[in-house]
mmCIF file with all atom_site columns, C-alpha atoms in Angstrom:
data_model
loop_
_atom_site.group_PDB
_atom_site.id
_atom_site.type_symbol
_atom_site.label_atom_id
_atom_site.label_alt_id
_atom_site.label_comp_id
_atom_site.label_asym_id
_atom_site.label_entity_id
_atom_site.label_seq_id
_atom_site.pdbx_PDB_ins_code
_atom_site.Cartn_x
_atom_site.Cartn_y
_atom_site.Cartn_z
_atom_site.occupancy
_atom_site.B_iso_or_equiv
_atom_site.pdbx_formal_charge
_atom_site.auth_seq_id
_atom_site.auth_comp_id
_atom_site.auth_asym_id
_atom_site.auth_atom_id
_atom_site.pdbx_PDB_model_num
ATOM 1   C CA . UNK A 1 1   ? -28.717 -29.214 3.219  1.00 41.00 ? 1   UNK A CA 1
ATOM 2   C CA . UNK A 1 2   ? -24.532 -28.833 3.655  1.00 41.00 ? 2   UNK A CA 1
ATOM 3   C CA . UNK A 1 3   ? -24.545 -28.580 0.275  1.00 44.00 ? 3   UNK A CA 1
ATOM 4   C CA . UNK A 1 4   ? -26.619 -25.103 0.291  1.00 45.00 ? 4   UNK A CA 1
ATOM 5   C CA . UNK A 1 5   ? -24.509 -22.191 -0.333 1.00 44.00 ? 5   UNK A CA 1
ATOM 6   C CA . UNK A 1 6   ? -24.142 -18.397 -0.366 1.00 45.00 ? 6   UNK A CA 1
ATOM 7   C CA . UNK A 1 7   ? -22.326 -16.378 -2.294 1.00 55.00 ? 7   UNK A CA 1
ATOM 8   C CA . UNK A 1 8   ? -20.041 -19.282 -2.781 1.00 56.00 ? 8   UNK A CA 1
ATOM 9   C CA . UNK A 1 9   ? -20.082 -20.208 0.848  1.00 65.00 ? 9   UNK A CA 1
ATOM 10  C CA . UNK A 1 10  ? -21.240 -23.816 1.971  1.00 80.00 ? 10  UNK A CA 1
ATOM 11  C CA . UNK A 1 11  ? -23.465 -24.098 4.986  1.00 81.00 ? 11  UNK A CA 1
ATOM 12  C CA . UNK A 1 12  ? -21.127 -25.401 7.256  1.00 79.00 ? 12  UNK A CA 1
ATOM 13  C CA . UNK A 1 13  ? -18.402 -22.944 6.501  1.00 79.00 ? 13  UNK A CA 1
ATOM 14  C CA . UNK A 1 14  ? -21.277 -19.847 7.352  1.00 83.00 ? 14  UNK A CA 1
ATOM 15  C CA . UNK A 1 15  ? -22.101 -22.551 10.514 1.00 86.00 ? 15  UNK A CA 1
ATOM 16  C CA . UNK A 1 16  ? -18.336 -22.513 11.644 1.00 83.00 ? 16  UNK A CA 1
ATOM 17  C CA . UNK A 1 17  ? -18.089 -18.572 10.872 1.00 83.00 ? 17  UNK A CA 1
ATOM 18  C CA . UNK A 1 18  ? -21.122 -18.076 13.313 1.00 88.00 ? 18  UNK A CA 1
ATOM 19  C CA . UNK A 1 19  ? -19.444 -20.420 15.890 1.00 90.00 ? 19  UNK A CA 1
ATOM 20  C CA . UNK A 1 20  ? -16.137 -18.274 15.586 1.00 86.00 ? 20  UNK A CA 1
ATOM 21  C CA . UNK A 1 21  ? -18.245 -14.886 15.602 1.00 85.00 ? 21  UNK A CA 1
ATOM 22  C CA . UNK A 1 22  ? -19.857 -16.294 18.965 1.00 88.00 ? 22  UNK A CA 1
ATOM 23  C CA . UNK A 1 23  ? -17.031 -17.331 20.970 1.00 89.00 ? 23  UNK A CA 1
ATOM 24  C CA . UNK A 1 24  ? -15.299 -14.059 19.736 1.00 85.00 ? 24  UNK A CA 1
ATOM 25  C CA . UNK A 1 25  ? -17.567 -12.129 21.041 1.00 84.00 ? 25  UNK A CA 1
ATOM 26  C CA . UNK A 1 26  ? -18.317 -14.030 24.291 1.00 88.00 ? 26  UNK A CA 1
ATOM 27  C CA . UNK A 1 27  ? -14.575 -13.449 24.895 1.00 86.00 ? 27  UNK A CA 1
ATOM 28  C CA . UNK A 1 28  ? -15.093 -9.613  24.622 1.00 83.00 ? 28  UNK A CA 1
ATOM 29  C CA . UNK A 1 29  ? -17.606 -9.919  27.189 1.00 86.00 ? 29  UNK A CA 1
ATOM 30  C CA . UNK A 1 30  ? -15.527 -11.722 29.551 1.00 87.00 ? 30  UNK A CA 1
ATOM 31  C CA . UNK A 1 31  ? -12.259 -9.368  28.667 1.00 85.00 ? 31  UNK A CA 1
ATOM 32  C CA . UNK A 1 32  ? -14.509 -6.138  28.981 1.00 83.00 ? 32  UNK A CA 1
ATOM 33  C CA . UNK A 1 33  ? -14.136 -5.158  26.356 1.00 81.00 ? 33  UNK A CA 1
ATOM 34  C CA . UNK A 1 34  ? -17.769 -4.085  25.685 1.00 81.00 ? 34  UNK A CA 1
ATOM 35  C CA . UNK A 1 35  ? -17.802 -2.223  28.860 1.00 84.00 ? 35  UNK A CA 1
ATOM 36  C CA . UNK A 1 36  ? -16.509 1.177   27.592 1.00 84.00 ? 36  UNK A CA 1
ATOM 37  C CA . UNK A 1 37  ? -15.976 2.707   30.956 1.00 86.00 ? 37  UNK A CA 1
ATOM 38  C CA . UNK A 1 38  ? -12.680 -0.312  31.182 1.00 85.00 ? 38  UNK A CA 1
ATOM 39  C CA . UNK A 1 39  ? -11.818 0.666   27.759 1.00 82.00 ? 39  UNK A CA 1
ATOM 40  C CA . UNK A 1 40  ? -11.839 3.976   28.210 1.00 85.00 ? 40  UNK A CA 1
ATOM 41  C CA . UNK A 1 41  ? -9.808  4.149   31.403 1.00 88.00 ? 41  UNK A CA 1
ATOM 42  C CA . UNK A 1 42  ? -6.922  1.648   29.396 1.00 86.00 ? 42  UNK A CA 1
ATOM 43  C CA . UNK A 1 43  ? -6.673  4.720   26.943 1.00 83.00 ? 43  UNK A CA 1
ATOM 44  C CA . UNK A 1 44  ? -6.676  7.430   29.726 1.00 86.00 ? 44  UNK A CA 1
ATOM 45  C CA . UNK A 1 45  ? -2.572  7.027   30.151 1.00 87.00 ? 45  UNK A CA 1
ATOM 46  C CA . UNK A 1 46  ? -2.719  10.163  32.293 1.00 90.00 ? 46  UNK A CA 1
ATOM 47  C CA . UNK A 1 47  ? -5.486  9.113   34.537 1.00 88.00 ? 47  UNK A CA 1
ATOM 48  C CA . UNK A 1 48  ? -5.888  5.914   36.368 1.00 87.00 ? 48  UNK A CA 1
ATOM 49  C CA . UNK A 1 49  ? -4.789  3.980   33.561 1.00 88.00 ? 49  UNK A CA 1
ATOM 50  C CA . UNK A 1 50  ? -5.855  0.125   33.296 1.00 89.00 ? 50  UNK A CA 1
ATOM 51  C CA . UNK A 1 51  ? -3.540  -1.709  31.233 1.00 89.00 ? 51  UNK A CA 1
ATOM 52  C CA . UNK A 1 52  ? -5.487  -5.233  31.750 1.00 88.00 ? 52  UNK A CA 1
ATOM 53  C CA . UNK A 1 53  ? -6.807  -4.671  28.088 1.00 85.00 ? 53  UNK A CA 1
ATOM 54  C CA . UNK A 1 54  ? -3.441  -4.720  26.710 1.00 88.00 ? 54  UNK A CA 1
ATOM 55  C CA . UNK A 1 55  ? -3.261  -9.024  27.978 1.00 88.00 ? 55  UNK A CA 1
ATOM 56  C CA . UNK A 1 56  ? -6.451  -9.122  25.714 1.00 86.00 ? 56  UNK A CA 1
ATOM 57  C CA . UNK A 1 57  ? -5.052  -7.335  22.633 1.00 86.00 ? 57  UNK A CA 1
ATOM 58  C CA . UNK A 1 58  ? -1.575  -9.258  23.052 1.00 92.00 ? 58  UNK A CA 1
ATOM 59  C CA . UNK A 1 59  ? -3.291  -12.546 23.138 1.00 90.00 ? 59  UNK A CA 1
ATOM 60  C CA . UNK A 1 60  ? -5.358  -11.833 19.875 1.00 87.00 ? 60  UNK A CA 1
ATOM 61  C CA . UNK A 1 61  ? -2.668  -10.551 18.416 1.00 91.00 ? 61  UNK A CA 1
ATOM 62  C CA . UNK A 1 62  ? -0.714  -14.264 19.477 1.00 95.00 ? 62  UNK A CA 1
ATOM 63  C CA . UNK A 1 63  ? -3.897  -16.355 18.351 1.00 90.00 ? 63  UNK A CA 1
ATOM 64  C CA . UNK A 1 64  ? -3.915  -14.421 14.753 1.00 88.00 ? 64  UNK A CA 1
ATOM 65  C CA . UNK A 1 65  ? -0.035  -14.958 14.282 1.00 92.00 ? 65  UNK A CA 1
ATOM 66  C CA . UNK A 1 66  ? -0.531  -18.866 14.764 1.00 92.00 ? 66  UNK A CA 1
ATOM 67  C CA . UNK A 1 67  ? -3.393  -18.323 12.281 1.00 88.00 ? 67  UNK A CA 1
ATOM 68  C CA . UNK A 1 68  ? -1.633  -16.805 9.898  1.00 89.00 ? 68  UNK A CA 1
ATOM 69  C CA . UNK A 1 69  ? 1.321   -19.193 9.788  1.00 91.00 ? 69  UNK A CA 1
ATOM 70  C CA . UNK A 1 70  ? -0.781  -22.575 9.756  1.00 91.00 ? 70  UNK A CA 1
ATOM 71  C CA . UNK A 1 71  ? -2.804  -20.398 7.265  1.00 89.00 ? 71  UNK A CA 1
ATOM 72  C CA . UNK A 1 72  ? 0.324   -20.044 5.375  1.00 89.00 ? 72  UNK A CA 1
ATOM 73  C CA . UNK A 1 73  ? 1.735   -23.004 5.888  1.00 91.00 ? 73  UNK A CA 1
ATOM 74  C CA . UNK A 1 74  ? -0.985  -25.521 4.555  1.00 92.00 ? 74  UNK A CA 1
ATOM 75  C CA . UNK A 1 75  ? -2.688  -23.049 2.024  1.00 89.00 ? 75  UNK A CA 1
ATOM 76  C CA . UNK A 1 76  ? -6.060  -23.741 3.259  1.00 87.00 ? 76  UNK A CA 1
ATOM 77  C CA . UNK A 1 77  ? -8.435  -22.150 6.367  1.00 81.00 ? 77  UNK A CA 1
ATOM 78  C CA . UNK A 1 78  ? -9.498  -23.974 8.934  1.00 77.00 ? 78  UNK A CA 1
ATOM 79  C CA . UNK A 1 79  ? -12.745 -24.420 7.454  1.00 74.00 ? 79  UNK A CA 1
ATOM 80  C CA . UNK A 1 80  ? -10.560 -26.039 4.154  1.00 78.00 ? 80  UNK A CA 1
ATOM 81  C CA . UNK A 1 81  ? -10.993 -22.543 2.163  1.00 79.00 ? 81  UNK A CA 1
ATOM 82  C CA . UNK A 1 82  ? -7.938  -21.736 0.174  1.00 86.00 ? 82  UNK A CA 1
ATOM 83  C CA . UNK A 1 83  ? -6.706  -18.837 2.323  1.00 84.00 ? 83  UNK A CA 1
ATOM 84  C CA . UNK A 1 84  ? -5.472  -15.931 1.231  1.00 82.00 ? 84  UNK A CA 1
ATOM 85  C CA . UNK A 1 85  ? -3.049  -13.883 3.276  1.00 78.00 ? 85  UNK A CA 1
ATOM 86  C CA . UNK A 1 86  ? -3.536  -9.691  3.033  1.00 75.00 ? 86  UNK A CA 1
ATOM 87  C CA . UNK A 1 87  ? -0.246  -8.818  1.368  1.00 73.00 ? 87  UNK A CA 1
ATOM 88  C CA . UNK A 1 88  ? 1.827   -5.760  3.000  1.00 77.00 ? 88  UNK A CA 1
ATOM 89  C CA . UNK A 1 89  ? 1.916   -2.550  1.449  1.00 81.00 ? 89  UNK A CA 1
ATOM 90  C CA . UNK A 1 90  ? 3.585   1.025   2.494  1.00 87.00 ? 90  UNK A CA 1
ATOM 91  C CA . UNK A 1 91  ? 1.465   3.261   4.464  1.00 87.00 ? 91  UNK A CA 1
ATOM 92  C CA . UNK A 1 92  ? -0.552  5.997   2.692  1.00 89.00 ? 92  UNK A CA 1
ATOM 93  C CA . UNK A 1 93  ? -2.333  8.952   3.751  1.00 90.00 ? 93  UNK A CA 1
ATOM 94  C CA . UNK A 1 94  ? -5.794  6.860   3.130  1.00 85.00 ? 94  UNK A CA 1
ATOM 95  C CA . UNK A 1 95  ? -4.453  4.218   5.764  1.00 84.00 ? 95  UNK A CA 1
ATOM 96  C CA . UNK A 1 96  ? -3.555  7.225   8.657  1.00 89.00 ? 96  UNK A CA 1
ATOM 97  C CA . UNK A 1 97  ? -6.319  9.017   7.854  1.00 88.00 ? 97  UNK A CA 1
ATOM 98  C CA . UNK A 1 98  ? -8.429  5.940   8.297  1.00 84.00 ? 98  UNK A CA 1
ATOM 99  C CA . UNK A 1 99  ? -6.475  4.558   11.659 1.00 86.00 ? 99  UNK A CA 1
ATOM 100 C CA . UNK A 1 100 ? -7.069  8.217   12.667 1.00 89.00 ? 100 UNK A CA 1
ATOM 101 C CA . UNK A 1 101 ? -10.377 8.358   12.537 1.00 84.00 ? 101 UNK A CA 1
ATOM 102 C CA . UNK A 1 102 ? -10.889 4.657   14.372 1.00 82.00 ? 102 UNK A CA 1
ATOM 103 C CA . UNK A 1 103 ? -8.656  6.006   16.872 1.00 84.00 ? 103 UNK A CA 1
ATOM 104 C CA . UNK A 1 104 ? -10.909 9.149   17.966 1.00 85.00 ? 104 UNK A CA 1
ATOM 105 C CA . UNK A 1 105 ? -13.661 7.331   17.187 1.00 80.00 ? 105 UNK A CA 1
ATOM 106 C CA . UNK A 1 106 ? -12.388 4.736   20.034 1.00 80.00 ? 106 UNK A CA 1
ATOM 107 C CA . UNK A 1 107 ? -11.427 7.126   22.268 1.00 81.00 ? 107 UNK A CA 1
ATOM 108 C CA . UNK A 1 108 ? -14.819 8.839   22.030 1.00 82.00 ? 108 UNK A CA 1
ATOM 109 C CA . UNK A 1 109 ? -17.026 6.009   22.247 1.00 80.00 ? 109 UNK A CA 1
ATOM 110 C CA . UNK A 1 110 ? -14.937 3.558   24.366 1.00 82.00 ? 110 UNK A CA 1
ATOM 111 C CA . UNK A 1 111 ? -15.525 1.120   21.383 1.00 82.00 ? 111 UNK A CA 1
ATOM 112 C CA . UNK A 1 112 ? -13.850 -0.505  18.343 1.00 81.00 ? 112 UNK A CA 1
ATOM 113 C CA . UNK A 1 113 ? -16.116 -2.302  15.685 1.00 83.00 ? 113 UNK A CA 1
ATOM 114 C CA . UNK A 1 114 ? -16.048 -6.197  17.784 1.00 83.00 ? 114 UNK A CA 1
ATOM 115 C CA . UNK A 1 115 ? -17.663 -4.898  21.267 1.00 84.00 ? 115 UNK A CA 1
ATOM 116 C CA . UNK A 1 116 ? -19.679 -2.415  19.469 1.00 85.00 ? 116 UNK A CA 1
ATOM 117 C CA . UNK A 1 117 ? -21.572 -5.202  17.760 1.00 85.00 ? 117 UNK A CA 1
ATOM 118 C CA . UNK A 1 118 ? -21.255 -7.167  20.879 1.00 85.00 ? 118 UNK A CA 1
ATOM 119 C CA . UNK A 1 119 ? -23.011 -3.814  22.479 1.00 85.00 ? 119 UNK A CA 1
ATOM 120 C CA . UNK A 1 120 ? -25.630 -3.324  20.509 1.00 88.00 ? 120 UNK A CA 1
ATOM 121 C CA . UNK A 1 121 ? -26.654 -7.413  20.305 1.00 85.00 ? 121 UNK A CA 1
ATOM 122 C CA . UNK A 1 122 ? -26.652 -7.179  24.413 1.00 84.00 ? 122 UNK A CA 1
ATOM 123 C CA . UNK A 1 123 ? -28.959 -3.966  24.355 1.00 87.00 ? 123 UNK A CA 1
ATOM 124 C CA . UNK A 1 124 ? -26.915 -1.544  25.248 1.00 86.00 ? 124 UNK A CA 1
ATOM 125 C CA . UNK A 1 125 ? -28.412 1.550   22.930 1.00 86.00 ? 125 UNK A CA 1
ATOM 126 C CA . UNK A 1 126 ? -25.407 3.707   23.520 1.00 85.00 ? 126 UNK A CA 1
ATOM 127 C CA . UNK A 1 127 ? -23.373 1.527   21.405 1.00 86.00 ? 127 UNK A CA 1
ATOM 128 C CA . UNK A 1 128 ? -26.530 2.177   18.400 1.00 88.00 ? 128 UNK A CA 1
ATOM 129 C CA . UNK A 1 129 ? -25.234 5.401   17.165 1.00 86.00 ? 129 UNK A CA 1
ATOM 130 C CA . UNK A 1 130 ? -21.397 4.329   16.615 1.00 84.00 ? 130 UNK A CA 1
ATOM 131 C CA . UNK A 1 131 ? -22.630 0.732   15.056 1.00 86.00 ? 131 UNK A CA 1
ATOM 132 C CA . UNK A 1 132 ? -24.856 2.769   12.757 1.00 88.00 ? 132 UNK A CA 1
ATOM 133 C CA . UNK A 1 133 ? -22.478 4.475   11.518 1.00 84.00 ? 133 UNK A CA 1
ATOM 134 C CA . UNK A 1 134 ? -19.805 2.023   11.313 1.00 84.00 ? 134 UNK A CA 1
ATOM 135 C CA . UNK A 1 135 ? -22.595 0.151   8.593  1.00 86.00 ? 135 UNK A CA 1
ATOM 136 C CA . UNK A 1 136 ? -22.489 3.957   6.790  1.00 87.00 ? 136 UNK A CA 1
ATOM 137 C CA . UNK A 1 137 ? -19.043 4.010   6.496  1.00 82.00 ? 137 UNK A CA 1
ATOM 138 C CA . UNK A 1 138 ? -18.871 0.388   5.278  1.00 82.00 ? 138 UNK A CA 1
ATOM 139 C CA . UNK A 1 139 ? -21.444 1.528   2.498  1.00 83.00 ? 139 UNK A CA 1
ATOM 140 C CA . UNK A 1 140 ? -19.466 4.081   1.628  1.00 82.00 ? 140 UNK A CA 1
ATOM 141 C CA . UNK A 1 141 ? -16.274 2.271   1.164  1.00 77.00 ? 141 UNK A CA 1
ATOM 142 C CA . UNK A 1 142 ? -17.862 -1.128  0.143  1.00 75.00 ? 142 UNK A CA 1
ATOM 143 C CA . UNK A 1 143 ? -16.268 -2.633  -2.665 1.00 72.00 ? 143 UNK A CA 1
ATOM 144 C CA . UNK A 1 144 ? -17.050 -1.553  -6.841 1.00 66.00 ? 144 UNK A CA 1
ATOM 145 C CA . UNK A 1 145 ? -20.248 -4.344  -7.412 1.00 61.00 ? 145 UNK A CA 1
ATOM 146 C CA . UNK A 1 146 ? -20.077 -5.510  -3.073 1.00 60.00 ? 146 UNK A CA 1
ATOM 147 C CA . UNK A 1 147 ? -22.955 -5.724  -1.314 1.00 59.00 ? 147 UNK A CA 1
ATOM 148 C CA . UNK A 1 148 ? -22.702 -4.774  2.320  1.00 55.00 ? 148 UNK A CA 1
#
């Protein structure tokens, strides 16, 4: 059966995706970041600000970079995928209108897309509203021919 595939995808590539979707999220957990009451008081600077959320976004930040340069380096993912680095390009008005909206959609929800799913999987209904319309908006935007 390692030899099935989807969309070009061979079972044990999906298999290590699911693994790296699972510990991902079982580190928001742990980092609170599906609690949005934590998340919410790191963006309240004026309040009584927690800035233990900043150690989490730091580290993921350090963990993609080493990603990135392996990723770079040898030409191929982890899972032996040729990899294919996002290549930089200027800022446009689509790009702050879109980092815009995440941000007041963060700041009103206390979630970004990761603990939202990580929400909604744990039962926390809440969270239903803002991961329902995340899946709108990537219908909306998905690719010319994409499937969602």
């Amino acid at each position: 059966m390692s030899g099935a595939t989807h969309r070009g995808s061979t079972l044990p590539t999906l298999a290590g995706a699911l693994l790296a979707g699972l510990i991902f999220g079982i580190g928001l957990i742990l980092a609170g970041m599906s609690n949005p009451a934590k998340v919410l008081a790191f963006l309240d600077l004026a309040g009584d600000w927690d800035p233990s959320l900043a150690l989490v976004m730091v580290s993921g930040i350090a963990v993609t970079r080493v990603g990135l340069l392996i990723g770079r380096h040898t030409g191929r993912s982890a899972s032996g995928e040729p990899f294919h680095a996002s290549s930089h390009r200027p800022a446009d008005r689509r790009l702050l209108a879109g980092s815009a909206l995440f941000g007041l959609g963060w700041g009103l929800a206390g979630f970004c897309p990761g603990p939202a799913v990580v929400a909604v999987g744990a039962g926390y209904l809440p969270a239903l509203p803002l991961a329902a319309g995340m899946l709108i908006g990537l219908w909306v935007r998905r690719p010319a021919g994409g499937a969602l």
